[in-house]
PDB file of C-alpha atoms in Angstrom:
ATOM      1  CA  MET A   1     -12.555  62.365 -13.070  1.00  0.00           C
ATOM      2  CA  LEU A   2     -15.099  61.370 -15.459  1.00  0.00           C
ATOM      3  CA  LYS A   3     -18.564  61.278 -14.010  1.00  0.00           C
ATOM      4  CA  ARG A   4     -20.660  58.205 -13.600  1.00  0.00           C
ATOM      5  CA  GLY A   5     -22.606  58.611 -16.406  1.00  0.00           C
ATOM      6  CA  LYS A   6     -20.070  59.665 -18.661  1.00  0.00           C
ATOM      7  CA  ARG A   7     -17.542  56.478 -17.229  1.00  0.00           C
ATOM      8  CA  ALA A   8     -20.271  53.923 -18.440  1.00  0.00           C
ATOM      9  CA  TRP A   9     -20.416  55.418 -21.645  1.00  0.00           C
ATOM     10  CA  PHE A  10     -16.820  55.568 -22.295  1.00  0.00           C
ATOM     11  CA  SER A  11     -16.137  51.936 -21.098  1.00  0.00           C
ATOM     12  CA  TRP A  12     -19.413  51.058 -23.325  1.00  0.00           C
ATOM     13  CA  ALA A  13     -17.500  53.077 -26.226  1.00  0.00           C
ATOM     14  CA  LEU A  14     -14.383  51.515 -25.807  1.00  0.00           C
ATOM     15  CA  ALA A  15     -15.347  47.699 -25.349  1.00  0.00           C
ATOM     16  CA  ALA A  16     -17.503  48.193 -28.896  1.00  0.00           C
ATOM     17  CA  SER A  17     -14.507  49.728 -30.255  1.00  0.00           C
ATOM     18  CA  LEU A  18     -12.050  46.777 -29.249  1.00  0.00           C
ATOM     19  CA  ALA A  19     -14.723  44.353 -30.219  1.00  0.00           C
ATOM     20  CA  GLY A  20     -14.945  45.806 -33.526  1.00  0.00           C
ATOM     21  CA  GLY A  21     -10.972  45.695 -34.053  1.00  0.00           C
ATOM     22  CA  ALA A  22     -11.062  42.173 -33.273  1.00  0.00           C
ATOM     23  CA  LEU A  23     -13.739  41.412 -35.415  1.00  0.00           C
ATOM     24  CA  ALA A  24     -12.294  42.894 -38.385  1.00  0.00           C
ATOM     25  CA  GLN A  25      -8.880  41.132 -37.668  1.00  0.00           C
ATOM     26  CA  ALA A  26     -10.495  38.058 -37.244  1.00  0.00           C
ATOM     27  CA  PRO A  27      -9.414  35.223 -40.020  1.00  0.00           C
ATOM     28  CA  GLN A  28     -12.327  34.752 -42.789  1.00  0.00           C
ATOM     29  CA  PRO A  29     -13.137  31.117 -43.109  1.00  0.00           C
ATOM     30  CA  ILE A  30     -11.552  28.957 -45.656  1.00  0.00           C
ATOM     31  CA  ASP A  31     -13.371  27.925 -48.750  1.00  0.00           C
ATOM     32  CA  THR A  32     -11.747  24.179 -48.436  1.00  0.00           C
ATOM     33  CA  GLU A  33     -12.936  23.701 -52.023  1.00  0.00           C
ATOM     34  CA  LYS A  34     -11.581  26.258 -53.526  1.00  0.00           C
ATOM     35  CA  GLU A  35      -8.306  26.001 -51.758  1.00  0.00           C
ATOM     36  CA  LEU A  36      -8.135  22.057 -52.741  1.00  0.00           C
ATOM     37  CA  GLU A  37      -9.209  23.622 -56.367  1.00  0.00           C
ATOM     38  CA  LYS A  38      -6.129  25.796 -56.205  1.00  0.00           C
ATOM     39  CA  TYR A  39      -3.944  22.536 -55.494  1.00  0.00           C
ATOM     40  CA  ARG A  40      -5.154  20.425 -58.093  1.00  0.00           C
ATOM     41  CA  ALA A  41      -4.260  23.266 -60.209  1.00  0.00           C
ATOM     42  CA  MET A  42      -0.738  23.314 -58.795  1.00  0.00           C
ATOM     43  CA  ILE A  43       0.000  19.537 -59.884  1.00  0.00           C
ATOM     44  CA  ASN A  44      -2.325  18.725 -62.968  1.00  0.00           C
ATOM     45  CA  ASP A  45       0.308  20.260 -65.310  1.00  0.00           C
ATOM     46  CA  PRO A  46       1.188  17.708 -67.776  1.00  0.00           C
ATOM     47  CA  MET A  47       4.936  18.016 -67.957  1.00  0.00           C
ATOM     48  CA  SER A  48       4.999  17.234 -64.140  1.00  0.00           C
ATOM     49  CA  ASN A  49       2.618  14.335 -64.202  1.00  0.00           C
ATOM     50  CA  PRO A  50       4.902  10.939 -63.865  1.00  0.00           C
ATOM     51  CA  GLY A  51       1.613   9.588 -65.130  1.00  0.00           C
ATOM     52  CA  TYR A  52       3.053  10.466 -68.752  1.00  0.00           C
ATOM     53  CA  LEU A  53       5.433   7.956 -68.226  1.00  0.00           C
ATOM     54  CA  ASN A  54       3.263   5.059 -67.906  1.00  0.00           C
ATOM     55  CA  VAL A  55       1.803   6.538 -71.144  1.00  0.00           C
ATOM     56  CA  ASP A  56       5.439   6.097 -72.834  1.00  0.00           C
ATOM     57  CA  ARG A  57       5.812   2.512 -71.414  1.00  0.00           C
ATOM     58  CA  GLY A  58       2.485   1.571 -72.382  1.00  0.00           C
ATOM     59  CA  GLU A  59       3.112   3.009 -76.023  1.00  0.00           C
ATOM     60  CA  VAL A  60       6.392   0.731 -76.223  1.00  0.00           C
ATOM     61  CA  LEU A  61       4.105  -2.250 -74.680  1.00  0.00           C
ATOM     62  CA  TRP A  62       1.621  -1.723 -77.586  1.00  0.00           C
ATOM     63  CA  SER A  63       4.233  -2.622 -80.415  1.00  0.00           C
ATOM     64  CA  THR A  64       6.371  -5.046 -78.804  1.00  0.00           C
ATOM     65  CA  LYS A  65       6.309  -8.548 -79.892  1.00  0.00           C
ATOM     66  CA  ARG A  66       5.583 -11.382 -77.267  1.00  0.00           C
ATOM     67  CA  GLY A  67       4.170 -14.300 -76.070  1.00  0.00           C
ATOM     68  CA  ALA A  68       4.195 -17.954 -77.599  1.00  0.00           C
ATOM     69  CA  LYS A  69       3.236 -16.076 -81.281  1.00  0.00           C
ATOM     70  CA  ASN A  70       5.331 -13.187 -81.060  1.00  0.00           C
ATOM     71  CA  VAL A  71       3.425 -10.451 -82.239  1.00  0.00           C
ATOM     72  CA  SER A  72       2.447  -7.291 -80.456  1.00  0.00           C
ATOM     73  CA  LEU A  73      -0.857  -6.405 -79.523  1.00  0.00           C
ATOM     74  CA  GLU A  74      -1.313  -4.115 -82.737  1.00  0.00           C
ATOM     75  CA  THR A  75      -4.010  -6.196 -84.103  1.00  0.00           C
ATOM     76  CA  CYS A  76      -5.982  -6.079 -81.064  1.00  0.00           C
ATOM     77  CA  ASP A  77     -10.153  -4.818 -81.607  1.00  0.00           C
ATOM     78  CA  LEU A  78     -10.543  -2.469 -78.815  1.00  0.00           C
ATOM     79  CA  GLY A  79     -14.179  -1.726 -80.665  1.00  0.00           C
ATOM     80  CA  GLN A  80     -13.197   0.704 -83.481  1.00  0.00           C
ATOM     81  CA  GLY A  81     -11.410  -2.181 -84.947  1.00  0.00           C
ATOM     82  CA  PRO A  82      -7.884  -3.647 -85.101  1.00  0.00           C
ATOM     83  CA  GLY A  83      -5.066  -1.579 -83.700  1.00  0.00           C
ATOM     84  CA  LYS A  84      -7.640   1.518 -83.974  1.00  0.00           C
ATOM     85  CA  LEU A  85      -6.926   3.566 -80.176  1.00  0.00           C
ATOM     86  CA  GLU A  86      -8.661   6.869 -80.870  1.00  0.00           C
ATOM     87  CA  GLY A  87     -12.065   7.260 -79.317  1.00  0.00           C
ATOM     88  CA  ALA A  88     -12.059   3.606 -78.385  1.00  0.00           C
ATOM     89  CA  PHE A  89     -11.823   4.237 -74.408  1.00  0.00           C
ATOM     90  CA  ALA A  90     -14.354   6.676 -74.278  1.00  0.00           C
ATOM     91  CA  LYS A  91     -16.903   4.056 -75.882  1.00  0.00           C
ATOM     92  CA  LEU A  92     -15.492   1.588 -72.956  1.00  0.00           C
ATOM     93  CA  PRO A  93     -17.224  -0.875 -72.041  1.00  0.00           C
ATOM     94  CA  ARG A  94     -19.169  -2.447 -74.197  1.00  0.00           C
ATOM     95  CA  PHE A  95     -20.309  -5.346 -76.395  1.00  0.00           C
ATOM     96  CA  PHE A  96     -17.971  -7.550 -78.152  1.00  0.00           C
ATOM     97  CA  GLU A  97     -19.456 -10.311 -80.675  1.00  0.00           C
ATOM     98  CA  ASP A  98     -16.179 -12.411 -80.635  1.00  0.00           C
ATOM     99  CA  VAL A  99     -16.239 -13.345 -77.031  1.00  0.00           C
ATOM    100  CA  GLY A 100     -20.021 -12.441 -76.838  1.00  0.00           C
ATOM    101  CA  LYS A 101     -19.521 -10.596 -73.749  1.00  0.00           C
ATOM    102  CA  VAL A 102     -19.336  -6.821 -72.169  1.00  0.00           C
ATOM    103  CA  MET A 103     -15.941  -6.249 -71.289  1.00  0.00           C
ATOM    104  CA  ASP A 104     -13.895  -2.984 -70.039  1.00  0.00           C
ATOM    105  CA  LEU A 105     -10.580  -1.751 -71.378  1.00  0.00           C
ATOM    106  CA  GLU A 106      -8.334  -4.111 -68.997  1.00  0.00           C
ATOM    107  CA  GLN A 107     -10.735  -7.308 -69.909  1.00  0.00           C
ATOM    108  CA  ARG A 108     -10.080  -6.607 -73.724  1.00  0.00           C
ATOM    109  CA  LEU A 109      -6.139  -6.538 -73.200  1.00  0.00           C
ATOM    110  CA  PHE A 110      -6.367  -9.255 -71.067  1.00  0.00           C
ATOM    111  CA  TRP A 111      -8.331 -11.306 -73.440  1.00  0.00           C
ATOM    112  CA  CYS A 112      -6.183 -10.007 -76.804  1.00  0.00           C
ATOM    113  CA  MET A 113      -2.671 -10.677 -74.793  1.00  0.00           C
ATOM    114  CA  GLN A 114      -4.051 -14.337 -74.543  1.00  0.00           C
ATOM    115  CA  LYS A 115      -5.668 -14.898 -77.872  1.00  0.00           C
ATOM    116  CA  ILE A 116      -3.408 -12.765 -79.801  1.00  0.00           C
ATOM    117  CA  GLN A 117      -0.114 -13.267 -78.536  1.00  0.00           C
ATOM    118  CA  GLU A 118      -0.453 -16.432 -76.437  1.00  0.00           C
ATOM    119  CA  LEU A 119       1.124 -14.475 -73.662  1.00  0.00           C
ATOM    120  CA  ASP A 120       1.225 -16.385 -70.200  1.00  0.00           C
ATOM    121  CA  THR A 121      -0.661 -13.865 -68.277  1.00  0.00           C
ATOM    122  CA  ALA A 122       0.059 -15.045 -64.879  1.00  0.00           C
ATOM    123  CA  ASP A 123       2.909 -12.493 -64.262  1.00  0.00           C
ATOM    124  CA  ILE A 124       0.430  -9.791 -65.476  1.00  0.00           C
ATOM    125  CA  VAL A 125      -2.162 -10.881 -63.113  1.00  0.00           C
ATOM    126  CA  ARG A 126       0.557 -10.440 -59.980  1.00  0.00           C
ATOM    127  CA  ARG A 127       1.786  -7.080 -61.551  1.00  0.00           C
ATOM    128  CA  ARG A 128      -1.647  -5.751 -62.223  1.00  0.00           C
ATOM    129  CA  PHE A 129      -1.068  -3.119 -59.748  1.00  0.00           C
ATOM    130  CA  GLY A 130       2.373  -1.589 -59.682  1.00  0.00           C
ATOM    131  CA  GLY A 131       4.032  -0.982 -56.616  1.00  0.00           C
ATOM    132  CA  PRO A 132       7.683   0.255 -55.179  1.00  0.00           C
ATOM    133  CA  GLY A 133      10.198  -0.787 -57.888  1.00  0.00           C
ATOM    134  CA  ARG A 134       7.580  -3.186 -59.788  1.00  0.00           C
ATOM    135  CA  PHE A 135       6.117  -1.261 -62.729  1.00  0.00           C
ATOM    136  CA  SER A 136       2.335  -2.855 -63.711  1.00  0.00           C
ATOM    137  CA  ASP A 137       1.587  -3.652 -67.767  1.00  0.00           C
ATOM    138  CA  MET A 138      -2.058  -3.581 -67.684  1.00  0.00           C
ATOM    139  CA  GLU A 139      -1.657   0.392 -65.494  1.00  0.00           C
ATOM    140  CA  ASP A 140       0.733   1.189 -68.372  1.00  0.00           C
ATOM    141  CA  LEU A 141      -0.997   0.018 -71.655  1.00  0.00           C
ATOM    142  CA  VAL A 142      -4.574   1.448 -69.843  1.00  0.00           C
ATOM    143  CA  ALA A 143      -2.648   5.134 -69.499  1.00  0.00           C
ATOM    144  CA  PHE A 144      -1.303   4.719 -73.171  1.00  0.00           C
ATOM    145  CA  ILE A 145      -4.421   3.910 -74.571  1.00  0.00           C
ATOM    146  CA  ALA A 146      -7.122   5.890 -72.331  1.00  0.00           C
ATOM    147  CA  ASN A 147      -4.871   9.089 -73.334  1.00  0.00           C
ATOM    148  CA  LYS A 148      -5.496   8.277 -76.689  1.00  0.00           C
ATOM    149  CA  SER A 149      -9.127   9.687 -76.228  1.00  0.00           C
ATOM    150  CA  ASN A 150      -8.150  13.050 -74.419  1.00  0.00           C
ATOM    151  CA  GLY A 151     -10.522  15.614 -75.410  1.00  0.00           C
ATOM    152  CA  MET A 152     -13.389  13.116 -76.398  1.00  0.00           C
ATOM    153  CA  LYS A 153     -16.448  12.564 -74.630  1.00  0.00           C
ATOM    154  CA  PHE A 154     -17.724   9.751 -72.674  1.00  0.00           C
ATOM    155  CA  GLU A 155     -20.199   7.661 -75.737  1.00  0.00           C
ATOM    156  CA  VAL A 156     -20.824   4.179 -74.457  1.00  0.00           C
ATOM    157  CA  PRO A 157     -23.301   1.857 -76.700  1.00  0.00           C
ATOM    158  CA  LEU A 158     -26.444   0.972 -74.702  1.00  0.00           C
ATOM    159  CA  ALA A 159     -27.998  -1.053 -77.372  1.00  0.00           C
ATOM    160  CA  HIS A 160     -27.208  -4.623 -76.976  1.00  0.00           C
ATOM    161  CA  PRO A 161     -28.959  -6.835 -74.412  1.00  0.00           C
ATOM    162  CA  LYS A 162     -25.625  -7.771 -73.036  1.00  0.00           C
ATOM    163  CA  GLU A 163     -25.153  -4.036 -72.720  1.00  0.00           C
ATOM    164  CA  LYS A 164     -28.319  -3.373 -71.065  1.00  0.00           C
ATOM    165  CA  GLU A 165     -28.006  -6.247 -68.521  1.00  0.00           C
ATOM    166  CA  ALA A 166     -24.926  -5.355 -67.256  1.00  0.00           C
ATOM    167  CA  PHE A 167     -26.036  -1.640 -66.892  1.00  0.00           C
ATOM    168  CA  ALA A 168     -28.784  -2.979 -64.604  1.00  0.00           C
ATOM    169  CA  ILE A 169     -26.426  -5.432 -62.638  1.00  0.00           C
ATOM    170  CA  GLY A 170     -24.048  -2.347 -62.213  1.00  0.00           C
ATOM    171  CA  GLU A 171     -26.726  -0.212 -61.144  1.00  0.00           C
ATOM    172  CA  VAL A 172     -27.694  -3.024 -58.293  1.00  0.00           C
ATOM    173  CA  LEU A 173     -24.198  -3.639 -57.276  1.00  0.00           C
ATOM    174  CA  PHE A 174     -23.748   0.173 -56.943  1.00  0.00           C
ATOM    175  CA  HIS A 175     -26.704   0.192 -54.433  1.00  0.00           C
ATOM    176  CA  ARG A 176     -26.256  -3.033 -53.021  1.00  0.00           C
ATOM    177  CA  ARG A 177     -24.799  -3.379 -49.366  1.00  0.00           C
ATOM    178  CA  SER A 178     -22.822  -5.459 -47.508  1.00  0.00           C
ATOM    179  CA  ASP A 179     -20.759  -7.278 -45.352  1.00  0.00           C
ATOM    180  CA  PHE A 180     -20.256  -5.857 -41.529  1.00  0.00           C
ATOM    181  CA  MET A 181     -20.083  -2.180 -42.065  1.00  0.00           C
ATOM    182  CA  ASP A 182     -23.250  -2.511 -44.349  1.00  0.00           C
ATOM    183  CA  PHE A 183     -21.767  -0.172 -47.146  1.00  0.00           C
ATOM    184  CA  SER A 184     -22.675   0.374 -50.517  1.00  0.00           C
ATOM    185  CA  CYS A 185     -21.114   2.656 -53.359  1.00  0.00           C
ATOM    186  CA  ALA A 186     -24.120   4.386 -52.988  1.00  0.00           C
ATOM    187  CA  THR A 187     -23.491   5.129 -48.951  1.00  0.00           C
ATOM    188  CA  CYS A 188     -20.886   7.905 -50.143  1.00  0.00           C
ATOM    189  CA  HIS A 189     -21.815   8.854 -53.696  1.00  0.00           C
ATOM    190  CA  ALA A 190     -25.297   9.372 -53.927  1.00  0.00           C
ATOM    191  CA  GLU A 191     -25.785  12.563 -52.405  1.00  0.00           C
ATOM    192  CA  ASP A 192     -24.258  16.100 -52.909  1.00  0.00           C
ATOM    193  CA  GLY A 193     -22.180  17.648 -50.269  1.00  0.00           C
ATOM    194  CA  ARG A 194     -20.784  14.783 -48.594  1.00  0.00           C
ATOM    195  CA  ARG A 195     -16.901  14.331 -47.777  1.00  0.00           C
ATOM    196  CA  ILE A 196     -14.519  12.507 -45.628  1.00  0.00           C
ATOM    197  CA  ARG A 197     -12.193  14.916 -44.084  1.00  0.00           C
ATOM    198  CA  LEU A 198     -10.987  16.969 -46.188  1.00  0.00           C
ATOM    199  CA  GLN A 199     -11.640  14.783 -49.421  1.00  0.00           C
ATOM    200  CA  GLY A 200     -14.878  16.047 -51.204  1.00  0.00           C
ATOM    201  CA  LEU A 201     -17.233  12.713 -52.171  1.00  0.00           C
ATOM    202  CA  PRO A 202     -18.961  13.241 -55.532  1.00  0.00           C
ATOM    203  CA  ASN A 203     -22.429  12.321 -56.589  1.00  0.00           C
ATOM    204  CA  LEU A 204     -22.321   9.735 -59.027  1.00  0.00           C
ATOM    205  CA  ILE A 205     -25.488   9.010 -58.897  1.00  0.00           C
ATOM    206  CA  LYS A 206     -26.741  11.993 -60.679  1.00  0.00           C
ATOM    207  CA  PRO A 207     -25.898  12.615 -64.113  1.00  0.00           C
ATOM    208  CA  GLY A 208     -24.099  15.590 -64.625  1.00  0.00           C
ATOM    209  CA  LYS A 209     -20.557  17.522 -63.653  1.00  0.00           C
ATOM    210  CA  ALA A 210     -19.842  15.650 -60.859  1.00  0.00           C
ATOM    211  CA  VAL A 211     -19.726  12.367 -62.039  1.00  0.00           C
ATOM    212  CA  GLN A 212     -18.353  13.618 -65.694  1.00  0.00           C
ATOM    213  CA  GLU A 213     -15.228  15.085 -63.962  1.00  0.00           C
ATOM    214  CA  THR A 214     -14.894  12.288 -61.603  1.00  0.00           C
ATOM    215  CA  MET A 215     -14.745   9.539 -64.618  1.00  0.00           C
ATOM    216  CA  GLY A 216     -13.071  11.512 -67.104  1.00  0.00           C
ATOM    217  CA  SER A 217     -10.077  11.634 -64.524  1.00  0.00           C
ATOM    218  CA  TRP A 218      -9.446   8.241 -64.454  1.00  0.00           C
ATOM    219  CA  PRO A 219      -6.944   6.729 -65.229  1.00  0.00           C
ATOM    220  CA  THR A 220      -4.793   9.177 -62.773  1.00  0.00           C
ATOM    221  CA  TYR A 221      -1.755   9.632 -60.820  1.00  0.00           C
ATOM    222  CA  ARG A 222      -2.070   8.955 -57.413  1.00  0.00           C
ATOM    223  CA  VAL A 223       0.901  11.272 -55.656  1.00  0.00           C
ATOM    224  CA  SER A 224      -0.021   9.580 -52.439  1.00  0.00           C
ATOM    225  CA  GLN A 225       0.587   6.166 -53.800  1.00  0.00           C
ATOM    226  CA  SER A 226       3.146   6.961 -56.409  1.00  0.00           C
ATOM    227  CA  GLN A 227       1.721   4.992 -59.107  1.00  0.00           C
ATOM    228  CA  THR A 228      -0.789   5.371 -61.737  1.00  0.00           C
ATOM    229  CA  ARG A 229      -4.132   4.005 -61.100  1.00  0.00           C
ATOM    230  CA  THR A 230      -6.860   2.606 -63.451  1.00  0.00           C
ATOM    231  CA  MET A 231     -10.449   2.245 -62.830  1.00  0.00           C
ATOM    232  CA  GLN A 232     -10.223  -1.135 -61.664  1.00  0.00           C
ATOM    233  CA  HIS A 233      -7.948  -0.678 -58.736  1.00  0.00           C
ATOM    234  CA  ARG A 234     -10.208   2.423 -57.824  1.00  0.00           C
ATOM    235  CA  LEU A 235     -13.340  -0.131 -57.453  1.00  0.00           C
ATOM    236  CA  TRP A 236     -10.896  -2.802 -55.815  1.00  0.00           C
ATOM    237  CA  ASP A 237     -10.100   0.148 -52.893  1.00  0.00           C
ATOM    238  CA  CYS A 238     -13.385   1.455 -52.442  1.00  0.00           C
ATOM    239  CA  TYR A 239     -14.436  -2.513 -51.663  1.00  0.00           C
ATOM    240  CA  ARG A 240     -10.901  -2.757 -49.858  1.00  0.00           C
ATOM    241  CA  GLN A 241     -12.091   0.088 -47.493  1.00  0.00           C
ATOM    242  CA  MET A 242     -15.670  -0.727 -47.492  1.00  0.00           C
ATOM    243  CA  ARG A 243     -14.247  -4.014 -45.565  1.00  0.00           C
ATOM    244  CA  THR A 244     -15.879  -6.582 -48.305  1.00  0.00           C
ATOM    245  CA  PRO A 245     -13.795  -9.496 -49.533  1.00  0.00           C
ATOM    246  CA  GLU A 246     -11.510  -8.501 -52.003  1.00  0.00           C
ATOM    247  CA  PRO A 247     -13.323  -8.049 -55.622  1.00  0.00           C
ATOM    248  CA  ILE A 248     -11.981 -10.346 -58.303  1.00  0.00           C
ATOM    249  CA  TYR A 249      -9.254  -8.649 -60.899  1.00  0.00           C
ATOM    250  CA  LEU A 250     -11.571  -8.388 -64.349  1.00  0.00           C
ATOM    251  CA  SER A 251     -14.427  -9.822 -62.680  1.00  0.00           C
ATOM    252  CA  ASP A 252     -17.746  -8.926 -65.229  1.00  0.00           C
ATOM    253  CA  GLY A 253     -19.213  -7.309 -61.432  1.00  0.00           C
ATOM    254  CA  LEU A 254     -16.456  -4.586 -61.884  1.00  0.00           C
ATOM    255  CA  THR A 255     -17.072  -4.393 -65.532  1.00  0.00           C
ATOM    256  CA  ALA A 256     -20.846  -3.742 -65.052  1.00  0.00           C
ATOM    257  CA  LEU A 257     -20.464  -1.535 -61.794  1.00  0.00           C
ATOM    258  CA  THR A 258     -17.841   0.689 -64.444  1.00  0.00           C
ATOM    259  CA  LEU A 259     -20.131   0.844 -67.483  1.00  0.00           C
ATOM    260  CA  PHE A 260     -22.824   2.182 -65.090  1.00  0.00           C
ATOM    261  CA  LEU A 261     -20.866   4.516 -63.750  1.00  0.00           C
ATOM    262  CA  VAL A 262     -19.264   5.747 -67.292  1.00  0.00           C
ATOM    263  CA  LYS A 263     -23.055   5.821 -68.208  1.00  0.00           C
ATOM    264  CA  GLN A 264     -23.680   8.007 -65.879  1.00  0.00           C
ATOM    265  CA  ALA A 265     -20.942  10.436 -67.294  1.00  0.00           C
ATOM    266  CA  GLU A 266     -21.882  10.485 -70.253  1.00  0.00           C
ATOM    267  CA  GLY A 267     -20.886  13.665 -72.392  1.00  0.00           C
ATOM    268  CA  GLY A 268     -18.481  14.360 -69.850  1.00  0.00           C
ATOM    269  CA  GLU A 269     -14.679  15.056 -71.231  1.00  0.00           C
ATOM    270  CA  ILE A 270     -11.621  12.613 -70.729  1.00  0.00           C
ATOM    271  CA  GLN A 271      -8.412  14.026 -69.516  1.00  0.00           C
ATOM    272  CA  VAL A 272      -5.855  11.677 -68.301  1.00  0.00           C
ATOM    273  CA  PRO A 273      -4.080  10.515 -67.109  1.00  0.00           C
ATOM    274  CA  SER A 274      -4.979  12.833 -64.707  1.00  0.00           C
ATOM    275  CA  ILE A 275      -3.103  13.360 -61.690  1.00  0.00           C
ATOM    276  CA  LYS A 276      -5.133  13.064 -57.709  1.00  0.00           C
ATOM    277  CA  ARG A 277      -3.527  13.750 -53.994  1.00  0.00           C
TER     278      ARG A 277
END
């Protein structure tokens, strides 16, 4: 039988040993961001990205003759000259002299449909966002055209007074708090390290990697929605989540906000359509 002193020492040693073993076997904390990166890498294979089906449909739409004039969109000038697509998305939104305003890609396509094709665009607006059994011409065309700028860097012009004005308006809108929740874009996207549940919230106010990677990945295929989405939809959905009135599709305000965000992402590489949760 162990004496009292030895029993005390033995009990202490046994407890320490068990505690050490428990600590050694305790699961290590999960690095959430690294695990999410693994997930993104798994789903980001272009060969398994349904967003490329939108690219293919958009290519067909671009060259399909439609509207009262029965012509295609191939003479539409997206800023690089009629019909020139390579690099156009990387420099949008921008000022267009023929209409006297700053336009993003969807606004410009809509204008070309009306002016060049004389297309009845009511159905285009109804199908602005795709859904089950319903393709969106806009989402298809944006995916096709944006894909033509893959590997290029954002370089939006900010020389024309209208471009400077739109940028300033976009910056104000980014910070403007509104409605009963008193939210703004900056509420979620103006600080490092913020997240909602497992979703990281990139800092879009600070030029650099976070905003570059974010803006460079739209349009994107949303796995959770089974649809390819454009920046117009992303901003619409953000305002919906802030419980504000629905923003008007193709409004100048959304274009100004887009210009501000793309300018923050200047120098970022475009890789679209990407694929997200």
